[in-house]
Coordinates of N, CA and C and ligand atoms in Angstrom, one line a residue:
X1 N -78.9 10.2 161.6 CA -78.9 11.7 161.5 C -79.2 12.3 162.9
X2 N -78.4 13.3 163.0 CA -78.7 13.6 164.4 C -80.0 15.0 164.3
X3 N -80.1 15.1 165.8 CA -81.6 15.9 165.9 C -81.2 17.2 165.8
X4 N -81.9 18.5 165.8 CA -81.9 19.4 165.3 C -81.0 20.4 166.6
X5 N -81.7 19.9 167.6 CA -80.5 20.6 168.5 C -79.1 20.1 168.8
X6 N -78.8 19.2 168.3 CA -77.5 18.4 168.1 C -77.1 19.2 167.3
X7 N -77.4 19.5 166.3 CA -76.8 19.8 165.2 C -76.2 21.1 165.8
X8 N -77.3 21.7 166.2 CA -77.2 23.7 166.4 C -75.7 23.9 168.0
X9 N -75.5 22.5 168.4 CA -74.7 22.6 169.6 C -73.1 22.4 168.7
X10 N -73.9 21.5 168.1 CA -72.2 20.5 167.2 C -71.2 22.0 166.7
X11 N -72.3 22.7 165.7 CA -71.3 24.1 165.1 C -71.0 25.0 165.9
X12 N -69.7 24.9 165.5 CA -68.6 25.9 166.5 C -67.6 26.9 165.9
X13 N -67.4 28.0 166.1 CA -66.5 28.5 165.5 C -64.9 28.2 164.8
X14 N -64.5 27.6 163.8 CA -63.6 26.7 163.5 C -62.5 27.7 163.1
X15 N -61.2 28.0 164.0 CA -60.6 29.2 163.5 C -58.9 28.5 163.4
X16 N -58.7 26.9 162.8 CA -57.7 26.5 162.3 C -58.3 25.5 161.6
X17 N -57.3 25.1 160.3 CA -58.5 23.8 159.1 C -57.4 23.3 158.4
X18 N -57.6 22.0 158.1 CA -56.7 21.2 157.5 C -56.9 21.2 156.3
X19 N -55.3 20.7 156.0 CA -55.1 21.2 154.3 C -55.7 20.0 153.7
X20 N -56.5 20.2 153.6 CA -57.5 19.1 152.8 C -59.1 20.0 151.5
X21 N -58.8 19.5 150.5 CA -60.0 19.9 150.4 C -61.7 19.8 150.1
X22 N -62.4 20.8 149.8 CA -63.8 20.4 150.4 C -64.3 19.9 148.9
X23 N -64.9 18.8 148.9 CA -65.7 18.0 147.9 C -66.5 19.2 147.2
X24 N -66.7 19.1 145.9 CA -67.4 19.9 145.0 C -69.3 19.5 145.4
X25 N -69.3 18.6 145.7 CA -70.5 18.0 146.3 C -71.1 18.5 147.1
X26 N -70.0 18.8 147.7 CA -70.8 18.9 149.4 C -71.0 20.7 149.6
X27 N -69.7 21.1 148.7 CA -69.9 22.7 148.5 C -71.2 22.7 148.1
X28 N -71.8 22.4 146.8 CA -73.1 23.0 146.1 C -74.4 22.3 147.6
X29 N -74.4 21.5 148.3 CA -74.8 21.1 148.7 C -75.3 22.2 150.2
X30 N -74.0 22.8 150.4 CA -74.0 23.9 151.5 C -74.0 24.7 151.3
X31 N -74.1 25.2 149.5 CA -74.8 26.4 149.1 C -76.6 26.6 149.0
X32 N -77.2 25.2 148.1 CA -78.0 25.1 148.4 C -78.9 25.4 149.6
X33 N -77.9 24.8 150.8 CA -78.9 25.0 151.8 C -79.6 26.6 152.1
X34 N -78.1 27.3 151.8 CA -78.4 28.9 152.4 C -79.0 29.1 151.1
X35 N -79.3 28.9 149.8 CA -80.5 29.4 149.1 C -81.4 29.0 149.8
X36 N -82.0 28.2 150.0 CA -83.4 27.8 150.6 C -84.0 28.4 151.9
X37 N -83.2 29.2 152.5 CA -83.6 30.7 153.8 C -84.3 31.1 153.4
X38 N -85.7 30.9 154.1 CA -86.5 32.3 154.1 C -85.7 33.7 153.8
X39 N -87.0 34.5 153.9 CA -86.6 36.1 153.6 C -87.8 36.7 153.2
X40 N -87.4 38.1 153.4 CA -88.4 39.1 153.8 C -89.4 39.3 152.4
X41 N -90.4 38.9 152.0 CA -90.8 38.9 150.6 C -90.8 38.2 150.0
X42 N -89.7 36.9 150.5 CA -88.8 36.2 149.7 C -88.1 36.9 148.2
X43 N -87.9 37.9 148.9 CA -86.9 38.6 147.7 C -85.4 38.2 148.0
X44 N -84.6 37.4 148.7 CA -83.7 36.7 148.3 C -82.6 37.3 147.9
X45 N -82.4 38.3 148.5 CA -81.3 39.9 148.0 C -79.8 39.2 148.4
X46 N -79.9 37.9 148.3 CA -78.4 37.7 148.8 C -77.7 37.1 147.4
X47 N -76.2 37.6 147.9 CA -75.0 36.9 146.6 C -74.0 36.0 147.5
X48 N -73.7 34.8 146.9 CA -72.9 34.0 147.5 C -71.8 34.1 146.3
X49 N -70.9 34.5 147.3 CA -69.2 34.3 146.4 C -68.1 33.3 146.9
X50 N -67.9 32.3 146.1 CA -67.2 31.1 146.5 C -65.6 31.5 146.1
X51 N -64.6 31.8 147.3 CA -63.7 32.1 146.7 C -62.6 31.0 147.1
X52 N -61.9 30.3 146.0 CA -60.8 29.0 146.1 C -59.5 29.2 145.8
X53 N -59.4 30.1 145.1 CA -58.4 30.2 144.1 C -57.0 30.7 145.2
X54 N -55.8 30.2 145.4 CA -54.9 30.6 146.7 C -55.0 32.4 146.5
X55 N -54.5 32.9 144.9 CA -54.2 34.3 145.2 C -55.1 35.1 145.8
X56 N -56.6 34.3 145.4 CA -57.8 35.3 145.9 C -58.3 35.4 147.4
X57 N -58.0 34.4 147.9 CA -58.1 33.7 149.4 C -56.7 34.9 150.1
X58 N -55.8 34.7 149.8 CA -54.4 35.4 150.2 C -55.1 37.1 150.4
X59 N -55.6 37.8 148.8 CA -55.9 38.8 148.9 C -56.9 39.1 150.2
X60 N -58.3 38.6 150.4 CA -58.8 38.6 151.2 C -58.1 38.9 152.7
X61 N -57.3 38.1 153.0 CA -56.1 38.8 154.0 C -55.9 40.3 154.5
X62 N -56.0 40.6 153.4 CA -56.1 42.7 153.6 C -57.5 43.1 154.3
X63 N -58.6 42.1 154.2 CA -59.8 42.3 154.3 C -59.4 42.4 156.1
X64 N -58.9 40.9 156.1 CA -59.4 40.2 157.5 C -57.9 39.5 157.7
X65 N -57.4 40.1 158.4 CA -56.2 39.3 158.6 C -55.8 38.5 159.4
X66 N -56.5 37.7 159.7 CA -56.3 36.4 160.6 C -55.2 35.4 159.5
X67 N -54.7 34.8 159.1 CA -54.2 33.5 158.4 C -55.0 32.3 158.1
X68 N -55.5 32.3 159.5 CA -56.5 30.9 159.6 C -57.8 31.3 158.7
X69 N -57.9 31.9 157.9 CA -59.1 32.6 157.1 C -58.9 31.8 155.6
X70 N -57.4 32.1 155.3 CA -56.7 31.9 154.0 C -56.0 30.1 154.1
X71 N -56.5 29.8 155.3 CA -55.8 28.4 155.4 C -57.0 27.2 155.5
X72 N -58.4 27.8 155.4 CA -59.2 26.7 154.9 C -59.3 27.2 153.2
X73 N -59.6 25.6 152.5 CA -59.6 25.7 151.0 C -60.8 26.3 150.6
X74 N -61.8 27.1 150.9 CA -63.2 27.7 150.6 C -63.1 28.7 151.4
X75 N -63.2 30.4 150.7 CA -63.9 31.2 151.7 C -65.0 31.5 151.4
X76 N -65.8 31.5 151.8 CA -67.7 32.5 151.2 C -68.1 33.4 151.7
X77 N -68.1 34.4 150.6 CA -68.4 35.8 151.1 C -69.9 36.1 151.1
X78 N -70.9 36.5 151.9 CA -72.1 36.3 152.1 C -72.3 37.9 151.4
X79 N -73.1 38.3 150.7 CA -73.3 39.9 150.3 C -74.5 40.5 150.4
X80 N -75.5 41.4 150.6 CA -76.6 41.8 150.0 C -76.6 43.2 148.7
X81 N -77.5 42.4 148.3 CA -78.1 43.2 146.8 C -79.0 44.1 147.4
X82 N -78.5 45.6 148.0 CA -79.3 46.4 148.2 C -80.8 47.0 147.1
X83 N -80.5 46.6 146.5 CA -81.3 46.8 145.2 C -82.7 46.2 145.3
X84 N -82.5 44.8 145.8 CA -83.4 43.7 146.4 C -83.8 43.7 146.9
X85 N -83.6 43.8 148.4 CA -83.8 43.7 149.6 C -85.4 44.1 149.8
X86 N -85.6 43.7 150.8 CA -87.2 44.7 151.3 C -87.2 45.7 152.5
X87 N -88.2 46.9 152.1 CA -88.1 47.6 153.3 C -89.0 48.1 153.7
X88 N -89.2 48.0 155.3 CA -90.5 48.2 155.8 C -90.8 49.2 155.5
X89 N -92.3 49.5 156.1 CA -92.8 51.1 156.2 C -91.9 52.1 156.8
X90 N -91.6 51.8 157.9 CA -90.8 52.8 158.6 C -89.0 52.8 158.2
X91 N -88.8 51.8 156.9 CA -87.2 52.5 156.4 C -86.4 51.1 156.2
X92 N -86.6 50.5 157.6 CA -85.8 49.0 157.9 C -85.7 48.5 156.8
X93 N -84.5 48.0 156.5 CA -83.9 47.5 155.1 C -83.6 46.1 156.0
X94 N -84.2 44.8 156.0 CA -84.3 43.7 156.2 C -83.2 43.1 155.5
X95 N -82.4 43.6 154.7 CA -81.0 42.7 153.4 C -80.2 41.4 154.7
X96 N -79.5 42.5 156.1 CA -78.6 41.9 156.3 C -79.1 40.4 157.2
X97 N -80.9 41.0 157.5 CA -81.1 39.4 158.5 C -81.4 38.2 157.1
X98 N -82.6 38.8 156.0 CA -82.1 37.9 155.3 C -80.7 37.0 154.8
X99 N -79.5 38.0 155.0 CA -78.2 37.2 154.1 C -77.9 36.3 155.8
X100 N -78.4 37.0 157.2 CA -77.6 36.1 158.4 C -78.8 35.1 158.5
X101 N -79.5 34.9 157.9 CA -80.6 33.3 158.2 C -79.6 32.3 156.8
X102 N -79.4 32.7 155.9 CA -78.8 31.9 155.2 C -77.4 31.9 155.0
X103 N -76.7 32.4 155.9 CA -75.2 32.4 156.9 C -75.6 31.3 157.9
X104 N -76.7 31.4 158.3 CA -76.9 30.2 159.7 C -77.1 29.0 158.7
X105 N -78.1 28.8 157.9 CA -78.4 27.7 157.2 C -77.1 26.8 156.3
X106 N -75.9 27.6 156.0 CA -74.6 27.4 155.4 C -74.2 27.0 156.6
X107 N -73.8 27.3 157.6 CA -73.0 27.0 158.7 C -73.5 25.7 159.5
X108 N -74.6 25.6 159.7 CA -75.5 24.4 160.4 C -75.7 23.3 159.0
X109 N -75.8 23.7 157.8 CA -75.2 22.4 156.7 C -73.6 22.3 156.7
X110 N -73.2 22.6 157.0 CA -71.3 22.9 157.3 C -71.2 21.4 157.9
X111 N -71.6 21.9 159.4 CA -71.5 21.1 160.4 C -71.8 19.6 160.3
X112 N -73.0 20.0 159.7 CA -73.7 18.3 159.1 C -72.9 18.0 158.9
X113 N -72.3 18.2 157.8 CA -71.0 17.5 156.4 C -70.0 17.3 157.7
X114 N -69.7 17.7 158.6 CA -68.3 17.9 159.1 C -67.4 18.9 159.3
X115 N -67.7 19.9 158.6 CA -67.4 20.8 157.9 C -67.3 21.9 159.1
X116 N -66.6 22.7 158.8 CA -65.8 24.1 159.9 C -66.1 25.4 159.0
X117 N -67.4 26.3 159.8 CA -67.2 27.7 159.6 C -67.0 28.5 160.8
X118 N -66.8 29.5 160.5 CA -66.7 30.9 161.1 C -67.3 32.1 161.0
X119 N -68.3 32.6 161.4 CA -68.8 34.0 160.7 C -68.1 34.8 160.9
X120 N -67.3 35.7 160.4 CA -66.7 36.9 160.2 C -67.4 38.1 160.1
X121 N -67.4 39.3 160.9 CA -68.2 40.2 160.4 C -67.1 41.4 160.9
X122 N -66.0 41.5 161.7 CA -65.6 42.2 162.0 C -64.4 42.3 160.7
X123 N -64.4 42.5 159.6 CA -63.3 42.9 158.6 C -63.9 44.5 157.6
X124 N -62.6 44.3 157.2 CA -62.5 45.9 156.3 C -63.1 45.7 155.2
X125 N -64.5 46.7 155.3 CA -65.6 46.5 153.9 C -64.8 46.6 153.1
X126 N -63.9 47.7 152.6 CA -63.6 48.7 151.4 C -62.8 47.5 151.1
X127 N -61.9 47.1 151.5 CA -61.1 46.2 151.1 C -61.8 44.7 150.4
X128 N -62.5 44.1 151.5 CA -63.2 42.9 150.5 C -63.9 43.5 149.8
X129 N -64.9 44.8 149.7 CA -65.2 44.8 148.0 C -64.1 45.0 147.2
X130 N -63.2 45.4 147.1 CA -62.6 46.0 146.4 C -61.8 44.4 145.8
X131 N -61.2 43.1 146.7 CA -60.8 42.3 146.2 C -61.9 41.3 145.7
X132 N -63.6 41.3 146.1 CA -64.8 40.8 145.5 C -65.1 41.5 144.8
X133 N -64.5 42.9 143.9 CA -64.9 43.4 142.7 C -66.6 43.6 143.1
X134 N -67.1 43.6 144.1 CA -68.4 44.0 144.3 C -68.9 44.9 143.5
X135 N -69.7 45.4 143.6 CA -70.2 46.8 142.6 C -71.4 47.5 144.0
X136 N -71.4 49.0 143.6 CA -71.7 49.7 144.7 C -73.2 48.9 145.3
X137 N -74.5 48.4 144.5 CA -74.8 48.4 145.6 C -75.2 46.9 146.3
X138 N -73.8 46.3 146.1 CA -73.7 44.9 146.6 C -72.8 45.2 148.0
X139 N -73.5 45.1 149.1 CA -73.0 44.7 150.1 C -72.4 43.4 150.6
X140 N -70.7 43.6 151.0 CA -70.1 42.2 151.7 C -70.6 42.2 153.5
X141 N -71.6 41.4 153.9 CA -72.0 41.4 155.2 C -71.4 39.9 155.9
X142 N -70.8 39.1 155.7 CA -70.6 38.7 156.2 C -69.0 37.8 155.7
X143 N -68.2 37.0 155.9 CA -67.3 36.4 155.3 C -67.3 34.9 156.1
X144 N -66.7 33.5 156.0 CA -66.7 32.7 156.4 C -65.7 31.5 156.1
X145 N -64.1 31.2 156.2 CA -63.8 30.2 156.2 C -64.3 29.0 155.7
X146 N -64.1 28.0 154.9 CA -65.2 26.8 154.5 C -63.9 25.7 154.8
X147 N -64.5 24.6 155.7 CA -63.1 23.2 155.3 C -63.3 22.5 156.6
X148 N -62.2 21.0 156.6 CA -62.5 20.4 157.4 C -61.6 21.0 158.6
X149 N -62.3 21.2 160.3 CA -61.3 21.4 161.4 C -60.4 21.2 161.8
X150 N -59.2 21.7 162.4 CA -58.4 21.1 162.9 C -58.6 21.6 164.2
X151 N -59.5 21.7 164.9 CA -59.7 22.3 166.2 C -60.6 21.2 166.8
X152 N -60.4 21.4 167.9 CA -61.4 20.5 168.7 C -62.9 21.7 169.3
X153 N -64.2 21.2 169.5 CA -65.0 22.0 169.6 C -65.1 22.9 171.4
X154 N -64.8 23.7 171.7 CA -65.0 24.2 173.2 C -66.2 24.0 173.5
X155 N -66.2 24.0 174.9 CA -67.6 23.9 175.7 C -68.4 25.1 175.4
X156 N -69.5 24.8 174.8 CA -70.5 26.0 174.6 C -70.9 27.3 175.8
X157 N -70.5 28.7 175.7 CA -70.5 29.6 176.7 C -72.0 29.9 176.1
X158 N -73.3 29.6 176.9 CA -74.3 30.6 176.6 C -75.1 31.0 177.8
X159 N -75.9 32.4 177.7 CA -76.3 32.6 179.2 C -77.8 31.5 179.1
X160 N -78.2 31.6 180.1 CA -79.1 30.6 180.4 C -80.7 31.0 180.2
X161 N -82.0 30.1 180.0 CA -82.9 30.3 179.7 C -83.1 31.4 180.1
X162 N -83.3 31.6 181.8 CA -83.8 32.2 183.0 C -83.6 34.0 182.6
X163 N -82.1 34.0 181.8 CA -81.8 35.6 181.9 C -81.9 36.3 180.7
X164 N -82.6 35.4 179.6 CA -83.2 36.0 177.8 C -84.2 35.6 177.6
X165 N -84.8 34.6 178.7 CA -86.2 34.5 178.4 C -87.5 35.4 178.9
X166 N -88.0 36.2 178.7 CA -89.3 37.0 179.5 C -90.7 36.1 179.0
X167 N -91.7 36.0 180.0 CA -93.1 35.7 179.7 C -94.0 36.6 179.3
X168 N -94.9 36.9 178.9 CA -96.0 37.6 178.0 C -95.1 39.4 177.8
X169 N -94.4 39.9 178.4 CA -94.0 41.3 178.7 C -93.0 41.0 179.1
X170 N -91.6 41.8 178.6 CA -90.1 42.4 179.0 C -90.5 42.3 180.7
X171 N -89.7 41.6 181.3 CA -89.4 41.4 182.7 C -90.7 40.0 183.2
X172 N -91.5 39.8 182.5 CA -92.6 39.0 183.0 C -92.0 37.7 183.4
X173 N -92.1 37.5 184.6 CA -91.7 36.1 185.3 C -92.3 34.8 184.7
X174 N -91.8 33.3 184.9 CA -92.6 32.5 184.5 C -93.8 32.3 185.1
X175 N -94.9 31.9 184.1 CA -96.1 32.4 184.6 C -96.5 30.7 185.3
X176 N -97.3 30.9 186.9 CA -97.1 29.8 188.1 C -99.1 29.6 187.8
X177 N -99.4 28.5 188.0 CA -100.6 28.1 188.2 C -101.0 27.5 189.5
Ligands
FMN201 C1 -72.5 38.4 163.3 C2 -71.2 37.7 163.8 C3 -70.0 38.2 163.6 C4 -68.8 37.6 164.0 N1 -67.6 38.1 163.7 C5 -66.5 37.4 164.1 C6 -65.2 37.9 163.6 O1 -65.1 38.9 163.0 N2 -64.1 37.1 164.0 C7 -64.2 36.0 164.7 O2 -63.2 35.3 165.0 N3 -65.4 35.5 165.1 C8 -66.6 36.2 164.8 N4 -67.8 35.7 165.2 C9 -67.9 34.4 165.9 C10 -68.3 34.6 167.4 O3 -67.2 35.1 168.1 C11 -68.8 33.2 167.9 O4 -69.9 32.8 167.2 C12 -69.2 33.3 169.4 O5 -68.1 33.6 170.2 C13 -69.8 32.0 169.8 O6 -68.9 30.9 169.7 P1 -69.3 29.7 168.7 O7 -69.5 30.2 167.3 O8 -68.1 28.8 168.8 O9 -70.5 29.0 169.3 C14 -68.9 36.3 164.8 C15 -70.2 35.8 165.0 C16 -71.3 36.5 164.5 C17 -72.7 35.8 164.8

């Protein structure tokens, strides 16, 4: 089993997938995981919609129209139950980091398996609710490709410790003894 930062390097954005499909096993297995995400309260305001079926995968298309979306056998639509959610004193409605910690936890069990996602966030609400038959106050926050790659993984672009990291205060240098 590899280590935990192995894992978090291994998942990659997977934006072509082979016509193969994903074990019923391994699906409940990588749902699982994104149930078990923390959350704010642990009120747990997320909906996982497993969509297989070609016409429904196809519809989704109007949402987000890549192809390579409709060309892995699993999409999962990540949602929040505004209803659920928790909200601080000052208003913050915590739904969408809750549903993106168990978007990460789905995607980093993906990878385990072998498995190729994608988070999607840039598609047409109105449209995936309307083909997720959502109800008003279920939010679709995220969408995701499910299946095995046909891509090879690119060299990871990230900025470096030195320019996200600050010490005790915003700009604080590493602290020298
Ligand atoms: C919140 C969020 C939304 C994203 N939306 C899209 C998207 O709509 N389409 C897409 O192709 N990739 C999307 N991505 C994937 C990012 O482009 C990708 O994670 C980033 O370039 C880093 O590459 P990597 O995932 O291969 O490490 C999104 C990622 C996140 C975290």
């Amino acid at each position: 089993m590899s280590s935990f930062i192995e894992l978090a390097k291994k998942r990659y954005s997977v934006r072509s997938y082979l016509d193969k499909p994903v074990e019923e096993s391994l699906l409940l297995k990588i749902l699982e995981a994104g149930s078990v995400a923390p959350s704010a309260c642990n009120n747990q305001p997320w909906v996982f919609i497993v969509v297989r079926k070609e016409e429904n995968k196809k519809a989704l298309l109007s949402a987000y129209g890549r192809p390579w979306l409709a060309q892995a056998p699993v999409i999962l639509a990540l949602c929040c139950d505004a209803s659920q959610s928790w909200r601080r004193g000052d208003g913050k409605n915590f739904g969408d980091v809750d549903v993106a910690i168990a978007m990460d936890h789905i995607t980093l069990a993906a990878a385990e398996a072998g498995l190729g996602t994608c988070w999607i966030g840039n598609f047409q609400v109105d449209e995936a609710r309307r083909v997720l038959g959502l109800s008003r106050n279920v939010e679709p926050v995220v969408l995701t490709p499910l299946g095995y790659p046909a891509s090879q993984p690119p060299v990871k672009k990230r900025k470096k410790l030195q320019e996200i990291v600050h010490w005790e205060t915003y700009g604080g240098a590493y602290p020298r003894d």
